[in-house]
Structure formats: C-alpha cells, structure tokens
Amino acid sequence: MTINRGIGGIAGQIAAELRHAVRTGRLTPGTRLPATRDLAADLRVSRGVVVEAYEQLVAEGFLVSRVGSGTHVAPAAAPRAEPPPGDREHAPYYGHRPTSPDLGLFPRERWLAALRHVLATAPGDALDYGDPGGVPELREELAGYLSRVRAADVRPDHVVVTGGVAQGLSLVLRVLAEPGRLRLAVEDPGSDRQLPLLRRAGADPVPVPVDEEGLDVAALAASRADAVLVTPAHQFPTGVVLSPARRAALMAWARDGDRIVLEDDYDAEFRFDREPVGCLQGLAPDRVVLSGSVSKSLAPGLRLGWVVAPARLAAAVRRARGELDLGSPVIEQYALAHFLRTGGYDKHLRRMRREYRVRRDALVEALARDLPEVRVRGIEAGLHVYLELPEGWDAERLVAAARELGLVAAPVSRTRGAGGPPAVVAGFARLPARRAAETVRGLNVLMSGHFRK
Ligand SMILES: Cc1ncc(COP(=O)(O)O)c(C=O)c1O
C-alpha cells in the first residue's frame, strides 16, 4: 500500500496521531471512533478538518467508514507496524536524540581544511600508532581550551583523548573499579542510556535524587557510594545547574571520604543567558575527573572526547586505553588540534550558540503560548528543554506526537525514586525557529480532548 501523506495542517496532525495510535495498538481493530462533530467540538476545530483526517485514514486503510455505523479502526487490514522505507523518506527528519546538535550545520569546509592541512603537512611517522593517551598536539590544545573556557585546572599530561564521554567514563570506571566493583552514585532522574555502559565498566549504579538545586548531597552521603557521576553545568535531563552550596558540599563529600567525582560536561559549551559556570574540576583537580567531547559542538559521529584526571589516574587510564585498543585515530586528533589552534572551533561555537539561542527562544515562546499547562525548565543551557507535564498526561503519547511533528523528544523515566510529575525532554537544536510555532500548535491539538489521556 502506498501511503499518501497529501494532507497537511491540523487535519494532517490529527491523522498522524490516529495513525500512530493504530500502529502501536492503542486503538485496536474494530474500535469505534468519535463522531466527526463530537471530535471537532472537543478539539475546537471545524468539522471539515476532522472529516478530512478520517477520509485520509480510510484511504490509507487504517479506518473503515460505513454510512449508518460510523467510523471504525480497520479489522484485519490493519497496516504493517512500521511505515515502508520509502514513506520514511518523506517524514521530517530531525535526528533521534533530544541532545543531538544540528548536523546540517557541521562546519564541513573548515573541517575539510583542517584535514587537508594535516594530510599535507604531517610527516609519515605521525601516522603510526599514536600515544594511547592522545597525540601531544591535541592534549596541549585541549589543556589550553579547557583552562580558558571551562576554568579547568589542567596540564597536557592530565588529558587522555577518548572516543567521547562514553568511552572516557568507561575507561575511568574500569580503572577505579579494579579489581572488584565500584558503588557509583548516579543522578535520579539521569541518563538511563548510560546505565548499561556503567555496569559493564564495573560500576553498580545507586540512584540519588536531584532537586531544584541539583544533586541532593545529603542523600549522596547516605548512599555509601565510593564515587559519583554528575552533570553539574546542566543536569541531564532536568537542566538544573548545581547550586554553589551544593558544589561546596559535593567537594567536601569527596575530600572527607577520599572519593572521586566524575563530571560529565556534555553540553557546557552552550550557555545562553549567563556566563558559563566553571567546571567542578577547577575547584578540586585532585578529586574530580572531567569528561567532555565534541559530540554537541561538532558531531557525535566523530567520536572524539577527553578525560582530565589527577596525574596518577590519568596515567592509569592511558595505560588501560593502550591495553584495550591502542588509542584513537590520529588524523582526526591532529585535525581537531589544528581546528582549536587556528580559532576555527571558537568561531564555530560562537555561531552555533547564536543559532541555538534563536531556536530555543522560539520553542520556549511557542510552548508558553500554546501549551501553557506544561512547565518548561532547564532552558539556560544545552540543546534540550525539560517539560513537566500536568498530572494525568501521558509522556509516551506526547513523545510520539512530538516526533510525528519533527520535534525529537524522549520520556523521562518514571521509575525514578525522586517521584515528580510526568516529564519529557525535547531537543530544540534540530527544530528551525520558523517551525516552532506550528509544531507546538500541532502538539496542542494532538494532546487535547480525546488525546490527552
Ligand atoms: C548525559 C550525556 N552525557 C554524555 C553524552 C555524550 O556522549 P559522547 O561524548 O560519548 O557522545 C550525552 C549525549 O547524548 C549525554 O546525553
């Protein structure tokens, strides 16, 4: 069956929500749909709009309609669960992770120039196995950059180049957990996606609640953890910035118990309304391991990141990297070093900060206007906003609706101990400002009346 996505506007959005409901089994075969007049009144749209949406889905085979008996979900002829590949090509594509950058704005020309420079100038020996801790030129540039921009306290031999924050955490935990396992406090809510990585690297994650000031350090102390993983500059997912009092308490916790703090500085380059908050590592370089990457600033696919650790730990991490896989590809490392040295990285960041700020403002404004029941948090930094939904709203449904409209969102785990209202994270980096209003209006329609719960 060829699906015709010919209709647009509100009718298209209603059709999209119903289509999704049938595909996912929320509306089962045979279910009778509300009369067009009732649904139109409920959604505060004209009846013709609902008629158009129903007709579209009848044409596609999702619904059947008979005079006198109303409109029902089609019985056996229920379409396949996934749209055919050709169909997906026509759907708006804005990536899959709320924290992803806009890869359409990757600085291709400047990156190409950096690669060309490396290939034109690097001696043959430079292409041999590199130092497993990273090529010296890049460690030097990163040390300078992190001192300048993140107020880190760092020397080049404290830096280990990694394949992103993920690999950095993985290496550090392997070293810290040797020879047994490590009791690692993690933020709750936090990045569920990281949990398998943490476990595989030898950590047993212990959730500790996050409140309006960030990680609850009293609860951390009660958790009997040996180390903690935090996102202090922009907590993932809530977006809270760790308060000065909590930063001090966290440092005291680390010092008093000879414990390690793992600082995930995943999106610190993007701070829109105030000066960036310096990293924790700068306060206590002997206790804090800073990890970051170019995944938000350039592209996740580059798999380029770093760890800054106290000298002994950095040496152990470097050794572990050598034993595991002999280090990261060198050409990209030289290219990033060149990009940093020549100011290309700073320039790119300035441009992206301006662009993302416009996109963030457009989304936040549209949410305030058209979905005022939703509480929008964590907007000062990063590439995503945290949306707290009214009780009774279905986060999964909102995520599906948002994705249909081209806004990448993900539900926040409901299993967190800290409780709280249902919530989702939504990424604005890939939503052009001109599409924000229309997208949120669509969400409003999809989440109103029959669709809210
Ligand atoms: C909380 C958090 N940390 C780190 C990262 C980045 O990971 P990596 O640098 O390995 O790409 C992400 C990316 O989505 C993230 O959400």
Coordinates of C-alpha atoms and ligand atoms in Angstrom, one line a residue:
M1 CA 0.0 0.0 0.0
T2 CA 1.3 3.5 -0.8
I3 CA 0.6 5.8 1.9
N4 CA -0.5 9.2 0.7
R5 CA 0.7 11.9 3.1
G6 CA -1.0 14.5 1.0
I7 CA -2.9 16.4 3.7
G8 CA -1.2 18.9 6.0
G9 CA -2.0 21.4 8.7
I10 CA -4.3 20.4 11.6
A11 CA -6.0 17.6 9.6
G12 CA -2.6 16.1 8.9
Q13 CA -1.7 16.3 12.6
I14 CA -4.9 14.6 13.7
A15 CA -4.4 11.9 11.0
A16 CA -0.8 11.4 12.2
E17 CA -1.9 10.9 15.8
L18 CA -4.6 8.5 14.9
R19 CA -2.3 6.6 12.5
H20 CA 0.2 6.3 15.3
A21 CA -2.5 5.1 17.7
V22 CA -3.5 2.3 15.3
R23 CA 0.1 1.3 14.6
T24 CA 1.0 1.0 18.2
G25 CA -2.1 -0.9 19.1
R26 CA -3.5 1.9 21.3
L27 CA -6.6 1.9 19.0
T28 CA -7.4 -1.8 18.4
P29 CA -9.2 -3.1 15.3
G30 CA -12.9 -2.6 15.5
T31 CA -12.7 0.4 17.9
R32 CA -15.4 3.0 17.0
L33 CA -14.1 6.5 16.6
P34 CA -15.9 9.5 17.9
A35 CA -18.4 11.1 15.5
T36 CA -16.7 13.9 13.5
R37 CA -18.9 16.5 15.0
D38 CA -18.0 15.4 18.6
L39 CA -14.3 15.2 18.0
A40 CA -14.3 18.6 16.2
A41 CA -16.0 20.2 19.2
D42 CA -13.6 18.5 21.5
L43 CA -10.5 19.7 19.6
R44 CA -12.0 23.1 18.9
V45 CA -11.5 22.7 15.1
S46 CA -14.0 22.8 12.3
R47 CA -15.8 19.5 11.5
G48 CA -14.4 19.6 8.0
V49 CA -10.9 19.2 9.4
V50 CA -11.8 16.0 11.2
V51 CA -13.7 14.7 8.2
E52 CA -10.5 15.3 6.1
A53 CA -8.4 13.4 8.6
Y54 CA -10.8 10.5 8.7
E55 CA -11.0 10.4 4.9
Q56 CA -7.3 10.3 4.7
L57 CA -7.0 7.3 7.0
V58 CA -9.9 5.5 5.3
A59 CA -7.9 6.0 2.0
E60 CA -4.8 4.6 3.6
G61 CA -6.7 1.6 5.0
F62 CA -6.3 2.4 8.7
L63 CA -10.0 3.1 9.2
V64 CA -13.2 1.9 7.6
S65 CA -16.3 4.0 7.3
R66 CA -19.9 2.8 6.6
V67 CA -23.0 5.0 6.3
G68 CA -25.1 4.5 9.4
S69 CA -22.5 2.7 11.5
G70 CA -19.8 5.4 11.9
T71 CA -16.0 5.1 11.5
H72 CA -14.0 2.2 13.0
V73 CA -10.4 1.0 13.1
A74 CA -10.0 -1.3 10.2
P75 CA -10.2 -5.0 11.2
A76 CA -7.7 -7.4 9.5
A77 CA -6.5 -4.9 7.0
A78 CA -4.5 -3.1 9.8
P79 CA -1.5 -1.7 8.1
R80 CA 2.0 -3.0 9.0
A81 CA 3.5 -1.8 12.2
E82 CA 6.3 0.2 10.6
P83 CA 5.9 2.5 7.6
P84 CA 7.6 1.3 4.5
P85 CA 11.1 2.7 3.9
G86 CA 10.0 4.9 1.1
D87 CA 7.5 6.5 3.3
R88 CA 10.0 7.4 5.9
E89 CA 12.0 9.4 3.4
H90 CA 9.1 11.9 3.3
A91 CA 8.8 12.3 7.0
P92 CA 10.5 15.2 8.6
Y93 CA 13.9 14.1 10.0
Y94 CA 15.5 15.9 12.9
G95 CA 17.5 13.1 14.4
H96 CA 16.8 10.8 17.2
R97 CA 18.2 12.2 20.4
P98 CA 16.9 15.3 22.1
T99 CA 20.5 16.3 22.9
S100 CA 21.8 16.0 19.4
P101 CA 23.2 19.0 17.5
D102 CA 22.1 20.1 14.1
L103 CA 24.4 18.2 11.9
G104 CA 23.3 20.2 8.8
L105 CA 25.4 23.0 10.4
F106 CA 28.6 20.9 10.7
P107 CA 31.5 23.1 9.5
R108 CA 32.3 20.9 6.6
E109 CA 34.5 23.3 4.8
R110 CA 36.6 24.2 7.8
W111 CA 36.9 20.6 8.9
L112 CA 37.9 19.6 5.4
A113 CA 40.6 22.4 5.5
A114 CA 41.9 21.0 8.8
L115 CA 42.1 17.5 7.4
R116 CA 43.8 18.8 4.3
H117 CA 46.3 20.7 6.4
V118 CA 47.1 17.6 8.4
L119 CA 47.5 15.3 5.4
A120 CA 49.6 17.9 3.6
T121 CA 52.0 18.6 6.4
A122 CA 52.1 15.6 8.8
P123 CA 55.3 13.5 8.4
G124 CA 54.9 9.8 7.6
D125 CA 55.7 8.8 11.2
A126 CA 52.8 10.9 12.5
L127 CA 50.5 8.3 11.0
D128 CA 52.0 5.5 13.1
Y129 CA 50.3 4.2 16.3
G130 CA 49.9 7.3 18.4
D131 CA 50.3 7.8 22.1
P132 CA 47.3 5.8 23.5
G133 CA 46.6 8.8 25.7
G134 CA 46.2 11.0 22.6
V135 CA 48.6 12.9 20.3
P136 CA 50.6 15.5 22.3
E137 CA 49.4 18.4 20.0
L138 CA 45.8 17.7 20.8
R139 CA 46.4 17.2 24.6
E140 CA 48.2 20.5 24.6
E141 CA 45.4 22.4 22.7
L142 CA 42.7 20.8 24.9
A143 CA 44.5 21.7 28.1
G144 CA 44.6 25.4 26.9
Y145 CA 41.0 25.3 25.7
L146 CA 39.6 23.7 28.9
S147 CA 41.6 26.1 31.1
R148 CA 40.3 29.1 29.2
V149 CA 36.7 28.2 28.6
R150 CA 35.8 25.8 31.4
A151 CA 38.1 27.2 34.1
A152 CA 39.7 23.8 34.4
D153 CA 43.0 23.2 36.3
V154 CA 44.8 21.1 33.7
R155 CA 48.1 20.2 32.2
P156 CA 48.5 18.3 29.0
D157 CA 49.7 15.1 30.8
H158 CA 46.4 15.1 32.7
V159 CA 44.4 14.8 29.5
V160 CA 43.5 11.5 27.9
V161 CA 41.9 11.7 24.5
T162 CA 38.9 9.3 24.2
G163 CA 36.2 8.2 21.8
G164 CA 33.7 10.6 23.5
V165 CA 32.4 10.9 27.1
A166 CA 31.1 7.4 26.9
Q167 CA 34.5 5.9 26.4
G168 CA 36.0 8.2 28.9
L169 CA 33.6 7.1 31.6
S170 CA 34.1 3.5 30.6
L171 CA 37.9 3.7 30.9
V172 CA 37.9 5.7 34.2
L173 CA 35.4 3.3 35.8
R174 CA 37.4 0.2 34.7
V175 CA 40.4 1.6 36.4
L176 CA 38.5 2.8 39.6
A177 CA 36.6 -0.5 39.9
E178 CA 39.7 -2.7 39.7
P179 CA 39.8 -5.4 41.0
G180 CA 36.2 -5.6 42.1
R181 CA 33.1 -3.4 41.6
L182 CA 32.5 0.2 42.4
R183 CA 29.5 1.6 44.1
L184 CA 28.7 4.6 41.9
A185 CA 26.0 7.2 42.7
V186 CA 24.2 8.5 39.7
E187 CA 21.7 11.3 39.4
D188 CA 18.0 10.5 39.5
P189 CA 16.5 11.3 37.1
G190 CA 19.5 10.9 35.0
S191 CA 20.8 9.4 31.7
D192 CA 19.3 5.9 31.6
R193 CA 21.1 5.3 28.4
Q194 CA 24.4 5.4 30.3
L195 CA 23.4 2.6 32.8
P196 CA 24.5 -0.4 30.7
L197 CA 27.8 1.2 30.0
L198 CA 28.4 2.0 33.7
R199 CA 27.5 -1.6 34.7
R200 CA 29.7 -3.1 32.0
A201 CA 32.6 -0.9 33.2
G202 CA 32.4 -2.4 36.7
A203 CA 30.1 0.1 38.4
D204 CA 26.9 -0.6 40.4
P205 CA 24.8 2.5 39.9
V206 CA 23.0 3.8 43.0
P207 CA 20.3 6.5 42.2
V208 CA 20.5 9.7 44.2
P209 CA 17.7 12.3 43.8
V210 CA 18.1 15.6 42.0
D211 CA 16.0 18.6 43.2
E212 CA 15.9 22.3 42.3
E213 CA 19.5 22.8 43.4
G214 CA 20.9 19.7 41.6
L215 CA 22.1 16.5 43.2
D216 CA 21.0 16.1 46.9
V217 CA 24.3 15.8 48.6
A218 CA 22.9 14.7 51.9
A219 CA 21.2 11.8 50.1
L220 CA 24.5 11.1 48.4
A221 CA 26.3 10.9 51.8
A222 CA 23.7 8.4 52.9
S223 CA 24.1 6.3 49.8
R224 CA 27.5 4.9 50.9
A225 CA 28.8 5.4 47.3
D226 CA 32.5 5.4 46.6
A227 CA 32.2 7.8 43.6
V228 CA 29.5 9.8 41.9
L229 CA 28.7 10.7 38.3
V230 CA 27.2 14.2 37.9
T231 CA 26.3 16.7 35.2
P232 CA 26.7 19.9 37.2
A233 CA 26.7 22.6 34.5
H234 CA 23.3 21.4 33.1
Q235 CA 21.9 18.4 34.8
F236 CA 20.7 15.8 32.4
P237 CA 17.7 15.7 32.0
T238 CA 16.3 18.4 34.3
G239 CA 18.7 21.2 33.2
V240 CA 19.2 22.3 36.8
V241 CA 22.6 24.0 37.4
L242 CA 24.3 22.6 40.6
S243 CA 24.0 25.4 43.2
P244 CA 27.1 27.0 44.8
A245 CA 26.1 25.5 48.2
R246 CA 25.8 22.0 46.7
R247 CA 29.0 22.4 44.8
A248 CA 30.8 23.1 48.0
A249 CA 29.0 20.2 49.8
L250 CA 29.9 17.8 47.0
M251 CA 33.6 18.8 47.2
A252 CA 33.5 18.3 50.9
W253 CA 32.0 14.9 50.5
A254 CA 34.7 13.9 48.0
R255 CA 37.6 15.3 50.2
D256 CA 36.4 13.9 53.5
G257 CA 35.9 10.4 52.2
D258 CA 38.8 10.4 49.7
R259 CA 36.2 9.9 46.9
I260 CA 36.1 10.6 43.2
V261 CA 33.6 12.8 41.4
L262 CA 33.1 12.1 37.7
E263 CA 32.0 15.3 36.0
D264 CA 30.1 14.8 32.7
D265 CA 30.5 18.2 31.0
Y266 CA 28.5 17.0 28.0
D267 CA 26.9 20.3 26.7
A268 CA 28.7 23.0 28.6
E269 CA 29.7 25.0 25.5
F270 CA 26.1 26.0 25.1
R271 CA 25.1 28.5 27.8
F272 CA 22.8 31.2 26.5
D273 CA 21.9 33.8 29.1
R274 CA 24.7 34.0 31.6
E275 CA 28.4 33.4 31.8
P276 CA 29.2 29.7 31.7
V277 CA 29.5 28.1 35.2
G278 CA 33.2 26.9 35.6
C279 CA 33.6 23.2 35.9
L280 CA 33.9 21.4 39.2
Q281 CA 37.3 20.1 38.2
G282 CA 38.8 23.6 38.6
L283 CA 37.8 23.6 42.2
A284 CA 39.3 20.2 43.1
P285 CA 41.6 18.8 40.4
D286 CA 42.8 16.1 42.7
R287 CA 39.2 14.7 43.3
V288 CA 37.3 15.4 40.1
V289 CA 37.6 13.7 36.7
L290 CA 36.3 16.0 33.9
S291 CA 35.0 14.4 30.8
G292 CA 33.7 16.1 27.6
S293 CA 33.5 15.6 23.9
V294 CA 32.8 17.3 20.6
S295 CA 29.5 15.4 20.3
K296 CA 27.4 18.5 20.9
S297 CA 29.7 21.1 19.5
L298 CA 30.6 19.3 16.2
A299 CA 29.2 15.9 15.7
P300 CA 28.7 12.7 17.8
G301 CA 29.9 10.6 14.9
L302 CA 33.4 12.0 15.2
R303 CA 33.7 10.1 18.5
L304 CA 36.3 12.5 19.9
G305 CA 36.4 13.4 23.5
W306 CA 38.6 13.8 26.5
V307 CA 39.1 13.0 30.1
V308 CA 41.0 15.2 32.5
A309 CA 42.1 13.3 35.6
P310 CA 44.6 13.7 38.5
A311 CA 48.1 12.7 37.3
R312 CA 48.2 9.1 38.7
L313 CA 44.7 8.3 37.5
A314 CA 45.3 9.9 34.1
A315 CA 48.4 7.6 33.7
A316 CA 46.4 4.5 34.6
V317 CA 43.6 5.5 32.2
R318 CA 46.1 6.0 29.4
R319 CA 47.6 2.6 30.2
A320 CA 44.2 1.0 30.1
R321 CA 43.5 2.6 26.8
G322 CA 46.7 1.2 25.4
E323 CA 45.9 -2.3 26.6
L324 CA 42.4 -2.2 25.3
D325 CA 42.7 -0.8 21.8
L326 CA 46.0 1.2 21.3
G327 CA 44.2 4.6 21.2
S328 CA 42.1 6.8 18.9
P329 CA 42.6 7.5 15.2
V330 CA 45.4 10.1 14.8
I331 CA 44.4 12.0 11.7
E332 CA 41.2 13.3 13.4
Q333 CA 43.1 14.2 16.5
Y334 CA 45.6 16.3 14.6
A335 CA 42.7 17.9 12.7
L336 CA 40.9 18.9 16.0
A337 CA 44.2 20.2 17.3
H338 CA 44.5 22.4 14.2
F339 CA 40.9 23.5 14.4
L340 CA 41.4 24.5 18.1
R341 CA 44.8 26.2 17.4
T342 CA 43.6 28.3 14.5
G343 CA 40.4 29.5 16.2
G344 CA 38.0 27.6 14.0
Y345 CA 36.5 25.8 16.9
D346 CA 35.7 29.0 18.9
K347 CA 34.3 30.6 15.8
H348 CA 32.0 27.6 15.1
L349 CA 30.8 27.6 18.7
R350 CA 30.0 31.3 18.6
R351 CA 27.9 30.8 15.5
M352 CA 26.1 27.8 16.9
R353 CA 25.4 29.5 20.2
R354 CA 23.7 32.3 18.4
E355 CA 21.7 29.9 16.2
Y356 CA 20.6 27.6 19.1
R357 CA 19.6 30.6 21.2
V358 CA 17.2 31.7 18.5
R359 CA 15.8 28.1 18.2
R360 CA 15.5 27.8 22.0
D361 CA 13.7 31.1 22.3
A362 CA 11.2 30.2 19.5
L363 CA 10.4 26.9 21.1
V364 CA 10.0 28.3 24.6
E365 CA 7.8 31.1 23.4
A366 CA 5.6 28.8 21.4
L367 CA 5.3 26.5 24.5
A368 CA 4.3 29.4 26.7
R369 CA 1.6 30.5 24.2
D370 CA 0.1 27.2 23.1
L371 CA 0.9 24.7 25.8
P372 CA 0.8 26.9 29.0
E373 CA 0.0 23.9 31.2
V374 CA 3.4 22.5 30.5
R375 CA 6.2 23.7 32.8
V376 CA 9.4 24.4 30.9
R377 CA 12.6 24.0 32.8
G378 CA 16.4 23.9 32.2
I379 CA 16.5 26.4 29.4
E380 CA 19.6 28.3 30.4
A381 CA 22.0 25.9 28.6
G382 CA 22.4 22.9 26.5
L383 CA 20.3 21.7 23.5
H384 CA 17.2 20.4 25.2
V385 CA 14.4 21.6 27.4
Y386 CA 12.8 19.6 30.3
L387 CA 9.0 19.7 30.1
E388 CA 7.0 18.8 33.2
L389 CA 3.5 17.7 32.2
P390 CA 0.3 18.1 34.2
E391 CA -0.7 15.0 36.2
G392 CA -2.6 12.6 34.0
W393 CA -0.8 13.5 30.8
D394 CA 0.8 10.6 29.0
A395 CA 4.5 11.3 28.5
E396 CA 4.9 8.5 25.9
R397 CA 2.0 9.9 23.9
L398 CA 3.5 13.4 23.9
V399 CA 6.8 12.0 22.8
A400 CA 5.2 10.1 19.9
A401 CA 3.1 13.2 18.9
A402 CA 6.2 15.4 19.1
R403 CA 8.2 13.0 16.9
E404 CA 5.5 12.9 14.3
L405 CA 5.7 16.6 14.1
G406 CA 9.5 16.7 13.8
L407 CA 10.4 17.6 17.4
V408 CA 12.7 15.0 19.0
A409 CA 11.6 14.1 22.5
A410 CA 12.1 11.3 25.0
P411 CA 10.2 10.4 28.1
V412 CA 11.9 10.8 31.5
S413 CA 12.0 7.5 33.3
R414 CA 9.0 7.1 35.7
T415 CA 10.9 4.6 37.8
R416 CA 13.0 7.3 39.5
G417 CA 12.8 7.3 43.3
A418 CA 12.5 11.1 43.4
G419 CA 8.9 10.9 42.0
G420 CA 7.6 14.1 40.5
P421 CA 5.2 14.8 37.6
P422 CA 5.5 13.0 34.2
A423 CA 8.1 14.7 32.1
V424 CA 9.8 14.6 28.8
V425 CA 13.0 16.1 27.3
A426 CA 12.7 17.8 23.9
G427 CA 15.6 18.9 21.7
F428 CA 15.5 22.3 20.0
A429 CA 18.8 22.1 18.1
R430 CA 17.2 20.5 15.1
L431 CA 14.0 22.4 15.1
P432 CA 14.3 25.5 12.9
A433 CA 12.9 28.6 14.6
R434 CA 10.3 29.2 11.9
R435 CA 8.8 25.7 12.6
A436 CA 8.5 26.1 16.3
A437 CA 5.1 27.8 16.5
E438 CA 3.4 25.4 14.0
T439 CA 5.0 22.4 15.8
V440 CA 3.7 23.4 19.2
R441 CA 0.2 24.2 17.9
G442 CA 0.2 20.7 16.4
L443 CA 1.2 19.3 19.8
N444 CA -1.6 21.2 21.4
V445 CA -4.1 19.7 19.1
L446 CA -2.7 16.2 19.5
M447 CA -2.7 16.4 23.3
S448 CA -6.1 17.9 23.7
G449 CA -9.5 16.4 24.3
H450 CA -9.6 12.7 23.4
F451 CA -5.8 12.5 23.1
R452 CA -4.8 13.8 26.4
K453 CA -5.2 10.6 28.4
Ligands
LIG1 C1 24.3 13.0 29.7 C2 25.2 12.8 28.5 N1 26.5 12.6 28.6 C3 27.3 12.5 27.6 C4 26.8 12.5 26.3 C5 27.8 12.4 25.1 O1 28.3 11.2 24.9 P1 29.5 11.1 23.9 O2 30.5 12.2 24.2 O3 30.1 9.7 24.2 O4 29.0 11.2 22.5 C6 25.5 12.6 26.1 C7 25.0 12.5 24.7 O5 23.9 12.3 24.4 C8 24.6 12.7 27.2 O6 23.3 12.9 27.0

